[in-house]
Short mmCIF file of C-alpha atoms and ligand atoms in Angstrom, two decimals:
data_model
loop_
_atom_site.label_atom_id
_atom_site.label_comp_id
_atom_site.label_asym_id
_atom_site.label_seq_id
_atom_site.Cartn_x
_atom_site.Cartn_y
_atom_site.Cartn_z
CA UNK A 4 -0.02 0.11 0.01
CA UNK A 5 2.60 2.35 1.12
CA UNK A 6 4.98 1.53 -1.86
CA UNK A 7 1.88 2.41 -4.12
CA UNK A 8 1.43 5.67 -2.59
CA UNK A 9 4.99 6.41 -2.97
CA UNK A 10 5.03 5.32 -6.65
CA UNK A 11 2.01 7.61 -7.28
CA UNK A 12 3.67 10.60 -5.50
CA UNK A 13 6.70 10.09 -7.66
CA UNK A 14 4.78 10.83 -10.51
CA UNK A 15 4.08 14.37 -9.72
CA UNK A 16 6.80 16.50 -11.54
CA UNK A 17 7.77 19.03 -8.91
CA UNK A 18 8.18 16.52 -5.95
CA UNK A 19 10.37 14.41 -8.33
CA UNK A 20 12.24 17.66 -8.68
CA UNK A 21 12.62 18.19 -5.19
CA UNK A 22 13.87 14.68 -4.47
CA UNK A 23 16.36 14.92 -7.19
CA UNK A 24 17.72 18.19 -5.99
CA UNK A 25 18.21 16.76 -2.41
CA UNK A 26 20.14 13.49 -3.83
CA UNK A 27 22.35 15.70 -5.67
CA UNK A 28 23.66 17.82 -2.99
CA UNK A 29 23.80 15.33 -0.29
CA UNK A 30 26.76 12.78 -2.19
CA UNK A 31 28.21 11.10 0.85
CA UNK A 32 31.52 9.28 -0.50
CA UNK A 33 32.76 5.94 0.80
CA UNK A 34 36.32 5.78 2.63
CA UNK A 35 37.95 3.52 0.32
CA UNK A 36 41.10 4.23 -1.61
CA UNK A 37 42.33 2.00 -4.16
CA UNK A 38 45.33 3.98 -5.57
CA UNK A 39 47.78 6.42 -5.19
CA UNK A 40 45.06 9.43 -6.21
CA UNK A 41 44.18 8.96 -2.55
CA UNK A 42 46.13 12.03 -1.21
CA UNK A 43 44.13 14.42 -3.50
CA UNK A 44 41.04 12.66 -1.99
CA UNK A 45 42.26 14.20 1.27
CA UNK A 46 42.93 17.56 -0.23
CA UNK A 47 39.84 17.93 -1.70
CA UNK A 48 37.69 16.80 1.23
CA UNK A 49 39.56 19.33 3.70
CA UNK A 50 40.43 22.74 4.17
CA UNK A 51 40.99 25.02 0.92
CA UNK A 52 39.13 22.93 -1.46
CA UNK A 53 36.15 21.53 1.05
CA UNK A 54 33.78 19.74 -1.20
CA UNK A 55 31.61 19.83 1.72
CA UNK A 56 30.29 23.03 0.31
CA UNK A 57 28.97 20.80 -2.71
CA UNK A 58 27.44 18.34 -0.10
CA UNK A 59 30.04 15.72 -0.58
CA UNK A 60 31.41 14.24 2.41
CA UNK A 61 33.54 11.35 3.33
CA UNK A 62 31.81 9.07 5.52
CA UNK A 63 32.94 5.88 7.26
CA UNK A 64 29.80 4.12 7.03
CA UNK A 65 28.73 2.33 3.88
CA UNK A 66 25.30 1.86 4.45
CA UNK A 67 24.61 5.82 4.48
CA UNK A 68 26.91 6.57 1.44
CA UNK A 69 25.71 7.00 -2.18
CA UNK A 70 29.02 7.71 -4.09
CA UNK A 71 32.32 5.73 -4.60
CA UNK A 72 35.24 7.62 -5.78
CA UNK A 73 37.42 4.92 -7.42
CA UNK A 74 40.85 6.75 -6.54
CA UNK A 75 43.10 5.33 -9.17
CA UNK A 76 44.25 2.08 -10.05
CA UNK A 77 42.19 -1.23 -8.96
CA UNK A 78 44.46 -4.06 -8.24
CA UNK A 79 42.57 -7.74 -8.89
CA UNK A 80 42.78 -8.27 -4.92
CA UNK A 81 41.16 -4.72 -4.55
CA UNK A 82 38.60 -5.24 -7.13
CA UNK A 83 36.59 -7.77 -4.88
CA UNK A 84 36.43 -5.65 -2.03
CA UNK A 85 35.36 -2.54 -4.24
CA UNK A 86 32.71 -4.83 -5.61
CA UNK A 87 31.59 -5.65 -1.98
CA UNK A 88 31.37 -2.12 -1.02
CA UNK A 89 29.48 -1.46 -3.87
CA UNK A 90 26.94 -4.12 -3.49
CA UNK A 91 26.71 -3.02 0.27
CA UNK A 92 25.73 0.65 -0.74
CA UNK A 93 21.93 1.39 -0.57
CA UNK A 94 20.36 2.44 -4.05
CA UNK A 95 20.81 4.89 -5.52
CA UNK A 96 24.39 4.94 -5.76
CA UNK A 97 26.98 6.50 -8.07
CA UNK A 98 30.74 5.98 -9.28
CA UNK A 99 33.35 8.61 -10.04
CA UNK A 100 36.39 7.16 -11.92
CA UNK A 101 39.37 9.10 -10.68
CA UNK A 102 42.54 9.18 -12.61
CA UNK A 103 43.77 7.68 -15.67
CA UNK A 104 44.25 4.32 -14.17
CA UNK A 105 40.99 3.79 -13.13
CA UNK A 106 39.64 5.00 -16.81
CA UNK A 107 41.97 2.82 -18.72
CA UNK A 108 44.45 1.21 -16.83
CA UNK A 109 46.77 4.42 -17.36
CA UNK A 110 50.43 3.94 -16.45
CA UNK A 111 49.99 0.08 -15.52
CA UNK A 112 48.72 -0.87 -18.85
CA UNK A 113 50.80 -3.97 -18.88
CA UNK A 114 50.61 -4.87 -15.27
CA UNK A 115 49.46 -8.42 -14.62
CA UNK A 116 47.60 -7.46 -11.27
CA UNK A 117 45.79 -4.41 -12.45
CA UNK A 118 42.33 -4.03 -13.51
CA UNK A 119 42.19 -2.39 -16.91
CA UNK A 120 39.46 0.18 -16.39
CA UNK A 121 37.27 0.02 -13.63
CA UNK A 122 34.23 0.00 -15.73
CA UNK A 123 35.25 -3.92 -16.19
CA UNK A 124 33.68 -4.23 -12.78
CA UNK A 125 31.61 -1.20 -11.86
CA UNK A 126 29.08 0.84 -13.97
CA UNK A 127 30.72 4.36 -13.97
CA UNK A 128 28.95 7.57 -14.21
CA UNK A 129 31.57 10.16 -14.44
CA UNK A 130 35.28 10.03 -15.61
CA UNK A 131 37.94 12.54 -14.36
CA UNK A 132 41.18 12.34 -16.30
CA UNK A 133 44.63 13.29 -14.66
CA UNK A 134 47.38 11.67 -12.95
CA UNK A 135 46.22 12.55 -10.07
CA UNK A 136 43.54 15.05 -11.14
CA UNK A 137 43.79 18.29 -9.44
CA UNK A 138 41.08 18.75 -6.50
CA UNK A 139 39.50 21.30 -8.99
CA UNK A 140 38.74 18.67 -11.58
CA UNK A 141 37.27 16.42 -8.52
CA UNK A 142 35.09 19.40 -8.11
CA UNK A 143 33.91 19.67 -11.55
CA UNK A 144 33.34 15.81 -11.45
CA UNK A 145 30.87 15.94 -8.52
CA UNK A 146 29.12 19.04 -10.46
CA UNK A 147 28.88 17.08 -13.52
CA UNK A 148 27.29 14.09 -11.43
CA UNK A 149 24.98 16.34 -9.83
CA UNK A 150 23.79 17.86 -13.27
CA UNK A 151 23.44 14.19 -14.56
CA UNK A 152 21.52 13.27 -11.37
CA UNK A 153 19.10 16.33 -11.85
CA UNK A 154 18.53 15.43 -15.49
CA UNK A 155 17.78 12.03 -14.98
CA UNK A 156 17.33 11.41 -11.50
CA UNK A 157 14.65 9.00 -10.76
CA UNK A 158 13.70 6.83 -13.46
CA UNK A 159 10.13 6.90 -12.11
CA UNK B 11 36.90 -16.35 27.04
CA UNK B 12 36.64 -16.92 23.38
CA UNK B 13 38.83 -15.48 20.97
CA UNK B 14 37.11 -13.51 18.12
CA UNK B 15 38.73 -12.55 14.69
CA UNK B 16 38.24 -9.03 13.43
CA UNK B 17 38.63 -7.88 10.22
CA UNK B 18 39.81 -4.19 9.70
CA UNK B 19 39.76 -2.59 6.54
CA UNK B 20 40.54 -1.79 3.62
CA UNK B 21 37.29 -0.10 3.50
CA UNK B 22 38.15 1.67 6.68
CA UNK B 23 38.99 5.41 7.66
CA UNK B 24 42.05 4.69 9.07
CA UNK B 25 43.65 1.79 7.60
CA UNK B 26 44.03 3.07 4.28
CA UNK B 27 44.56 0.04 1.57
CA UNK B 28 45.55 -2.24 4.37
CA UNK B 29 43.52 -5.19 6.11
CA UNK B 30 44.37 -6.16 9.38
CA UNK B 31 43.27 -9.48 10.96
CA UNK B 32 42.89 -8.97 14.56
CA UNK B 33 42.73 -11.72 17.51
CA UNK B 34 40.29 -9.82 20.06
CA UNK B 35 39.61 -11.08 23.35
CA UNK B 36 36.87 -8.42 24.46
CA UNK B 37 38.47 -5.27 24.03
CA UNK B 38 42.22 -6.65 24.16
CA UNK B 39 43.84 -7.15 20.94
CA UNK B 40 46.01 -10.24 21.25
CA UNK B 41 47.65 -10.92 17.89
CA UNK B 42 47.47 -8.36 14.49
CA UNK B 43 48.29 -9.86 11.07
CA UNK B 44 48.72 -7.42 8.24
CA UNK B 45 46.94 -8.26 4.99
CA UNK B 46 49.15 -6.48 2.43
CA UNK B 47 48.88 -6.74 -1.23
CA UNK B 48 45.88 -4.87 -2.05
CA UNK B 49 47.94 -2.13 -4.12
CA UNK B 50 50.44 -4.30 -5.69
CA UNK B 51 51.20 -3.42 -9.11
CA UNK B 52 54.14 -5.49 -9.76
CA UNK B 53 56.41 -2.49 -10.37
CA UNK B 54 59.88 -4.38 -10.11
CA UNK B 55 58.62 -6.57 -13.15
CA UNK B 56 57.24 -3.93 -14.96
CA UNK B 57 60.37 -1.87 -14.53
CA UNK B 58 62.10 -4.69 -16.26
CA UNK B 59 60.10 -4.08 -19.56
CA UNK B 60 60.73 -0.44 -19.84
CA UNK B 61 63.77 1.93 -20.41
CA UNK B 62 65.50 3.56 -17.71
CA UNK B 63 63.82 7.05 -18.64
CA UNK B 64 60.50 5.27 -18.94
CA UNK B 65 60.88 3.84 -15.63
CA UNK B 66 60.91 7.48 -14.02
CA UNK B 67 57.26 7.90 -13.59
CA UNK B 68 56.93 4.33 -12.51
CA UNK B 69 59.28 4.70 -9.53
CA UNK B 70 58.04 7.74 -8.62
CA UNK B 71 54.58 6.26 -8.06
CA UNK B 72 55.75 3.91 -5.36
CA UNK B 73 55.47 6.56 -3.22
CA UNK B 74 53.73 9.26 -5.03
CA UNK B 75 51.34 9.42 -2.11
CA UNK B 76 53.57 12.40 -0.63
CA UNK B 77 57.08 11.67 -1.30
CA UNK B 78 57.98 11.30 -4.85
CA UNK B 79 61.07 13.20 -4.92
CA UNK B 80 62.92 11.65 -2.35
CA UNK B 81 61.71 8.12 -3.78
CA UNK B 82 63.22 9.05 -7.18
CA UNK B 83 66.59 10.28 -5.85
CA UNK B 84 67.74 6.94 -4.98
CA UNK B 85 67.20 5.30 -8.46
CA UNK B 86 68.76 8.50 -9.95
CA UNK B 87 71.91 7.89 -7.69
CA UNK B 88 72.11 4.38 -8.79
CA UNK B 89 71.72 5.07 -12.36
CA UNK B 90 74.54 8.07 -12.31
CA UNK B 91 76.64 5.83 -10.35
CA UNK B 92 76.56 3.15 -12.80
CA UNK B 93 77.35 5.81 -15.94
CA UNK B 94 79.90 7.67 -13.90
CA UNK B 95 77.93 10.80 -14.37
CA UNK B 96 78.44 14.08 -12.51
CA UNK B 97 75.41 15.97 -12.06
CA UNK B 98 75.79 19.88 -12.38
CA UNK B 99 75.96 21.56 -8.89
CA UNK B 100 72.63 23.83 -9.56
CA UNK B 101 70.63 20.73 -10.20
CA UNK B 102 71.74 18.97 -6.98
CA UNK B 103 70.62 21.88 -5.16
CA UNK B 104 67.13 22.07 -6.93
CA UNK B 105 67.08 18.35 -6.09
CA UNK B 106 67.57 19.16 -2.45
CA UNK B 107 65.14 21.87 -2.29
CA UNK B 108 62.45 19.67 -3.95
CA UNK B 109 62.96 16.61 -1.77
CA UNK B 110 63.03 18.64 1.49
CA UNK B 111 59.99 20.45 0.37
CA UNK B 112 58.65 16.97 -0.09
CA UNK B 113 59.81 15.84 3.15
CA UNK B 114 57.78 18.82 4.73
CA UNK B 115 54.54 17.89 3.17
CA UNK B 116 54.86 14.53 3.82
CA UNK B 117 55.33 15.32 7.52
CA UNK B 118 52.36 17.29 7.69
CA UNK B 119 50.24 14.80 6.20
CA UNK B 120 51.53 12.34 8.63
CA UNK B 121 50.14 14.75 11.25
CA UNK B 122 46.90 15.11 9.95
CA UNK B 123 46.37 11.33 9.87
CA UNK B 124 47.33 11.26 13.29
CA UNK B 125 44.90 13.79 14.18
CA UNK B 126 42.48 11.74 12.32
CA UNK B 127 43.16 8.46 14.44
CA UNK B 128 42.93 10.56 17.85
CA UNK B 129 39.81 12.37 16.99
CA UNK B 130 40.90 15.96 16.64
CA UNK B 131 39.29 17.19 13.64
CA UNK B 132 40.62 20.69 13.71
CA UNK B 133 44.21 19.62 13.76
CA UNK B 134 43.16 17.49 10.60
CA UNK B 135 42.26 20.87 8.69
CA UNK B 136 45.40 22.92 9.86
CA UNK B 137 48.20 20.86 8.40
CA UNK B 138 46.30 20.01 5.53
CA UNK B 139 46.26 23.61 4.73
CA UNK B 140 49.57 24.46 5.34
CA UNK B 141 50.58 21.38 3.28
CA UNK B 142 48.61 23.10 0.65
CA UNK B 143 51.19 26.15 0.83
CA UNK B 144 54.13 23.78 0.31
CA UNK B 145 52.27 21.96 -2.58
CA UNK B 146 51.85 25.67 -4.10
CA UNK B 147 55.88 26.01 -3.81
CA UNK B 148 56.27 22.52 -5.50
CA UNK B 149 53.84 23.45 -8.33
CA UNK B 150 55.77 26.68 -8.90
CA UNK B 151 58.85 24.50 -9.04
CA UNK B 152 57.73 21.46 -10.86
CA UNK B 153 54.48 21.95 -12.26
CA UNK B 154 52.55 19.52 -10.53
CA UNK B 155 50.86 19.01 -7.38
CA UNK B 156 52.24 15.64 -6.30
CA UNK B 157 53.50 13.60 -8.97
CA UNK B 158 56.26 15.75 -10.15
CA UNK B 159 58.84 13.37 -12.06
CA UNK B 160 61.12 16.50 -11.36
CA UNK B 161 64.43 15.08 -11.00
CA UNK B 162 65.73 13.32 -14.28
CA UNK B 163 68.86 11.33 -15.38
CA UNK B 164 71.49 13.91 -15.19
CA UNK B 165 69.84 16.78 -13.67
CA UNK B 166 66.53 18.19 -12.89
CA UNK B 167 63.63 19.29 -15.59
CA UNK B 168 62.86 22.73 -14.98
CA UNK B 169 64.84 25.54 -13.35
CA UNK B 170 63.35 27.80 -10.52
CA UNK B 171 61.03 30.15 -11.79
CA UNK B 172 61.37 33.97 -11.12
CA UNK B 173 60.40 34.95 -7.64
CA UNK B 174 60.19 31.52 -6.34
CA UNK B 175 63.24 32.05 -3.74
CA UNK B 176 61.08 35.11 -2.28
CA UNK B 177 57.88 33.37 -2.15
CA UNK B 178 59.63 30.28 -0.85
CA UNK B 179 61.39 32.18 2.37
CA UNK B 180 58.10 34.05 3.16
CA UNK B 181 56.20 30.74 3.24
CA UNK B 182 58.93 28.99 5.16
CA UNK B 183 58.83 31.76 7.78
CA UNK B 184 55.26 31.50 8.11
CA UNK B 185 55.39 27.72 8.67
CA UNK B 186 57.79 28.07 11.22
CA UNK B 187 55.85 30.26 12.97
CA UNK B 188 52.95 27.93 12.47
CA UNK B 189 55.29 24.75 13.92
CA UNK B 190 54.63 26.26 17.41
CA UNK B 191 51.03 26.57 16.97
CA UNK B 192 51.05 22.78 16.28
CA UNK B 193 52.97 22.26 19.56
CA UNK B 194 50.39 24.17 21.41
CA UNK B 195 47.40 22.52 19.46
CA UNK B 196 48.37 18.99 19.08
CA UNK B 197 51.29 17.98 20.99
CA UNK B 198 50.92 19.61 24.45
CA UNK B 199 47.18 18.96 24.11
CA UNK B 200 46.21 17.03 27.24
CA UNK B 201 43.78 14.96 25.23
CA UNK B 202 46.30 14.26 22.73
CA UNK B 203 49.07 13.24 25.27
CA UNK B 204 46.78 10.92 26.80
CA UNK B 205 46.10 8.76 23.70
CA UNK B 206 49.62 8.94 22.30
CA UNK B 207 51.95 8.84 25.32
CA UNK B 208 53.19 5.26 26.46
CA UNK B 209 51.38 3.60 23.61
CA UNK B 210 53.28 1.60 21.23
CA UNK B 211 56.64 1.60 23.25
CA UNK B 212 59.45 0.60 20.71
CA UNK B 213 62.84 0.04 22.70
CA UNK B 214 65.89 1.16 20.52
CA UNK B 215 67.34 -2.45 20.89
CA UNK B 216 64.24 -3.83 19.28
CA UNK B 217 64.10 -1.43 17.13
CA UNK B 218 67.82 -2.05 15.72
CA UNK B 219 66.92 -5.85 15.57
CA UNK B 220 63.74 -5.31 13.72
CA UNK B 221 65.56 -3.22 11.01
CA UNK B 222 63.23 -0.07 11.46
CA UNK B 223 64.35 2.82 9.52
CA UNK B 224 63.74 6.35 9.51
CA UNK B 225 61.84 9.11 11.70
CA UNK B 226 60.36 5.89 13.63
CA UNK B 227 64.05 4.62 14.29
CA UNK B 228 65.03 8.07 15.38
CA UNK B 229 62.22 8.24 17.70
CA UNK B 230 63.26 5.48 19.80
CA UNK B 231 66.66 7.35 20.39
CA UNK B 232 68.84 5.92 17.62
CA UNK B 233 70.83 8.49 15.59
CA UNK B 234 70.82 7.38 12.25
CA UNK B 235 70.04 9.31 9.05
CA UNK B 236 71.76 8.43 5.58
CA UNK B 237 71.76 12.40 4.92
CA UNK B 238 74.47 12.51 7.74
CA UNK B 239 75.88 9.06 7.59
CA UNK B 240 76.43 8.77 4.02
CA UNK B 241 75.80 12.19 2.39
CA UNK B 242 74.44 12.22 -1.25
CA UNK B 243 74.03 15.16 -3.36
CA UNK B 244 74.94 17.97 -1.35
CA UNK B 245 73.72 17.21 2.20
CA UNK B 246 77.24 17.34 3.63
CA UNK B 247 77.21 21.03 3.02
CA UNK B 248 74.39 21.88 5.12
CA UNK B 249 74.43 22.45 8.84
CA UNK B 250 71.46 20.53 10.41
CA UNK B 251 70.82 18.14 13.18
CA UNK B 252 68.90 14.98 13.49
CA UNK B 253 66.31 15.00 16.07
CA UNK B 254 65.59 12.00 18.40
CA UNK B 255 62.73 10.76 20.71
CA UNK B 256 63.40 9.70 24.45
CA UNK B 257 60.84 6.73 24.73
CA UNK B 258 60.04 5.78 21.28
CA UNK B 259 56.23 6.06 22.02
CA UNK B 260 53.71 7.12 19.30
CA UNK B 261 54.00 10.60 20.80
CA UNK B 262 57.94 10.82 20.18
CA UNK B 263 57.50 9.47 16.61
CA UNK B 264 55.09 12.42 15.94
CA UNK B 265 57.29 14.92 17.58
CA UNK B 266 60.43 13.75 15.84
CA UNK B 267 58.47 14.53 12.39
CA UNK B 268 57.59 17.84 13.45
CA UNK B 269 61.07 18.62 14.38
CA UNK B 270 62.60 17.22 11.16
CA UNK B 271 59.97 19.97 9.68
CA UNK B 272 62.02 22.24 11.61
CA UNK B 273 65.40 20.90 10.23
CA UNK B 274 64.10 20.71 6.74
CA UNK B 275 63.14 24.56 6.97
CA UNK B 276 66.61 24.93 8.34
CA UNK B 277 68.19 23.22 5.33
CA UNK B 278 65.97 24.81 2.67
CA UNK B 279 67.00 28.39 3.84
CA UNK B 280 70.97 27.50 3.48
CA UNK B 281 70.07 25.63 0.22
CA UNK B 282 67.98 28.82 -1.30
CA UNK B 283 70.69 31.01 0.02
CA UNK B 284 73.95 29.30 -1.57
CA UNK B 285 72.68 27.85 -4.62
CA UNK B 286 74.92 28.31 -7.36
CA UNK B 287 74.35 29.51 -10.87
CA UNK B 288 74.93 27.33 -13.87
CA UNK B 289 73.15 24.32 -16.06
CA UNK B 290 70.73 22.33 -14.79
CA UNK B 291 70.89 19.39 -16.70
CA UNK B 292 73.66 17.07 -18.40
CA UNK B 293 73.24 15.05 -21.47
CA UNK B 294 73.05 11.37 -20.41
CA UNK B 295 73.44 8.24 -22.81
CA UNK B 296 70.33 6.06 -22.86
CA UNK B 297 72.32 2.78 -22.42
CA UNK B 298 73.64 2.32 -18.92
CA UNK B 299 76.82 0.43 -18.59
CA UNK B 300 77.15 -3.22 -17.28
CA UNK B 301 77.32 -3.37 -13.55
CA UNK B 302 75.57 -3.81 -10.00
CA UNK B 303 75.04 -1.08 -7.66
CA UNK B 304 73.13 -0.71 -4.32
CA UNK B 305 72.45 3.03 -3.15
CA UNK B 306 70.29 4.39 -0.48
CA UNK B 307 68.82 7.67 0.33
CA UNK B 308 66.60 8.96 3.35
CA UNK B 309 63.16 9.53 1.79
CA UNK B 310 60.49 10.86 4.24
CA UNK B 311 59.85 7.75 5.62
CA UNK B 312 63.01 6.33 6.06
CA UNK B 313 66.03 4.71 4.24
CA UNK B 314 65.12 3.86 0.57
CA UNK B 315 67.29 1.44 -1.07
CA UNK B 316 67.68 0.58 -4.60
CA UNK B 317 69.54 -2.25 -6.25
CA UNK B 318 69.86 -2.23 -9.83
CA UNK B 319 71.39 -5.11 -12.10
CA UNK B 320 72.39 -3.49 -15.68
CA UNK B 321 73.07 -5.77 -18.58
CA UNK B 322 74.36 -3.00 -21.05
CA UNK B 323 71.31 -2.38 -22.57
CA UNK B 324 68.67 0.28 -22.26
CA UNK B 325 66.53 -1.46 -19.70
CA UNK B 326 67.34 -2.90 -16.22
CA UNK B 327 68.15 -6.48 -15.91
CA UNK B 328 66.63 -6.39 -12.29
CA UNK B 329 65.43 -3.66 -10.10
CA UNK B 330 65.01 -4.09 -6.47
CA UNK B 331 63.81 -1.59 -3.89
CA UNK B 332 63.73 -1.85 -0.51
CA UNK B 333 61.11 0.89 0.62
CA UNK B 334 60.80 2.28 4.23
CA UNK B 335 57.38 1.21 4.72
CA UNK B 336 57.86 -2.43 4.07
CA UNK B 337 60.79 -2.40 6.44
CA UNK B 338 58.81 -0.59 9.22
CA UNK B 339 55.67 -2.65 8.81
CA UNK B 340 57.24 -5.48 10.75
CA UNK B 341 56.87 -3.30 13.84
CA UNK B 342 53.03 -3.19 13.77
CA UNK B 343 52.37 -6.89 14.62
CA UNK B 344 55.34 -6.61 17.22
CA UNK B 345 53.70 -3.59 18.94
CA UNK B 346 49.95 -4.57 18.58
CA UNK B 347 50.05 -7.39 20.89
CA UNK B 348 48.13 -7.16 24.11
CA UNK B 349 46.69 -3.60 23.50
CA UNK B 350 43.43 -2.18 23.65
CA UNK B 351 41.66 -2.08 20.37
CA UNK B 352 41.37 1.59 20.21
CA UNK B 353 45.30 1.95 20.30
CA UNK B 354 45.76 -0.17 16.86
CA UNK B 355 44.60 2.99 14.71
CA UNK B 356 47.10 5.17 16.83
CA UNK B 357 50.02 2.91 16.67
CA UNK B 358 49.56 2.05 13.04
CA UNK B 359 48.98 5.62 12.01
CA UNK B 360 52.29 6.65 14.19
CA UNK B 361 54.40 4.54 12.19
CA UNK B 362 53.44 6.58 9.11
CA UNK B 363 53.12 3.46 6.75
CA UNK B 364 51.99 3.75 3.23
CA UNK B 365 50.48 0.58 1.80
CA UNK B 366 51.70 1.61 -1.85
CA UNK B 367 55.10 1.68 -0.59
CA UNK B 368 54.58 -1.58 1.08
CA UNK B 369 53.24 -3.35 -2.03
CA UNK B 370 55.13 -2.12 -4.79
S1 SF4 C 5 45.92 8.46 -12.26
FE1 SF4 C 5 48.33 8.72 -11.64
S2 SF4 C 5 48.07 9.30 -9.42
FE2 SF4 C 5 46.41 8.26 -9.66
S3 SF4 C 5 46.45 6.13 -9.23
FE3 SF4 C 5 46.90 6.14 -11.29
S4 SF4 C 5 49.16 6.50 -11.43
FE4 SF4 C 5 48.45 6.70 -9.13
#
């Protein structure tokens, strides 16, 4: 019964818009560093760049997060954990691939233990190139994701 | 009572890319087993497939986390020794300047991680913000924020830009004043002292027996620094001291890092003052003559060793690294025996281990 009411409420365009707005500006990210873009994750979250202005805050609990930054290369051992972390997150969830390594393997294109592009294991929403991308580029990535959510948002 | 197995990381605010398998009895950690390999890329193997010059960005990313210049210097030292190449004076000074700036950035990063582990959020923001100032300087010098590939075979890639000296001196003055604030805010803070003092005590004899290097060894009271013992580049021309700790606990390990920042500022001032004029790079042949060499340098986290076997081609036959974090890792299971669970993050962060460095 409740589900039905929820669904019919979501048919109202204005309500959907408000929902998407809230979703886009409260993207909490998972604390999972996979590669050496990690320190820039710290830099973008702390003083000076402070992505909390855009509602993106690293949060320890997976269950309350909606965003994964794949920070750099993903080794085969890490890939399993990354997938596990992704599966534990509640819907809706988004992935931003940071750095050349997570886009295409980058510097480790011929390595035996690195996954060649994280899109082999996770559906990626935004790609941010760089080695490592500057914090400004991270912010642009976040903004792009917000625009994407505002445009598509809830399917129904 | 029953013993429980607890898995910590890699999705954890403190552990970074590590996973710890803990044996806990209630709140007491009986045994800690580090599970490494989450960032293993096989750099040593990849290095055999690429030429010496192509290896530079590869080597740098062993520890591009904070300390790329310090990491690369050892590799370059090794190659230049094999080639018998004498680097121009100015390039040596520039390398030292970049390396010391990097060391400051790295130690500030360690300080902010320490504050996270002890729950002091303000001190997470302060060092990170001051680190940005240093990164700005490095950006001015090298053109990148953390992965510079600045030194190259036979010299460095770019010269100092105009106004760099004045800007650097200004920021160093500021940072020196700022370290006093750090003492007030962090090191003399009562809350912090309760968390960090007498936690994870490493005796000097144990530190030497386990093969600990870098600030962790010096915090235990052993005076050992490659910059003094076996000077490379132009470190023998500077006047600086090696700070050591007394007790070898977590508190001392952080205090030594802050004192090292002061010493680095000291070195930087001297280097900026007497940097000579001249070329910054010498042409180097792509082929390295046959031979074997082992060099060591003092990176931010400790002694970084490189062993290279060259077979007279453009590619190394074998490249073996012994990074500082890998050698310091052994202290972690040793210290985390019969300690409360809440002390594990403090001990881990105080050792300043970088998983990337451990796994290669
Ligand atoms: S993109 Fe560059 S900095 Fe980022 S993980 Fe890859 S090699 Fe490291």
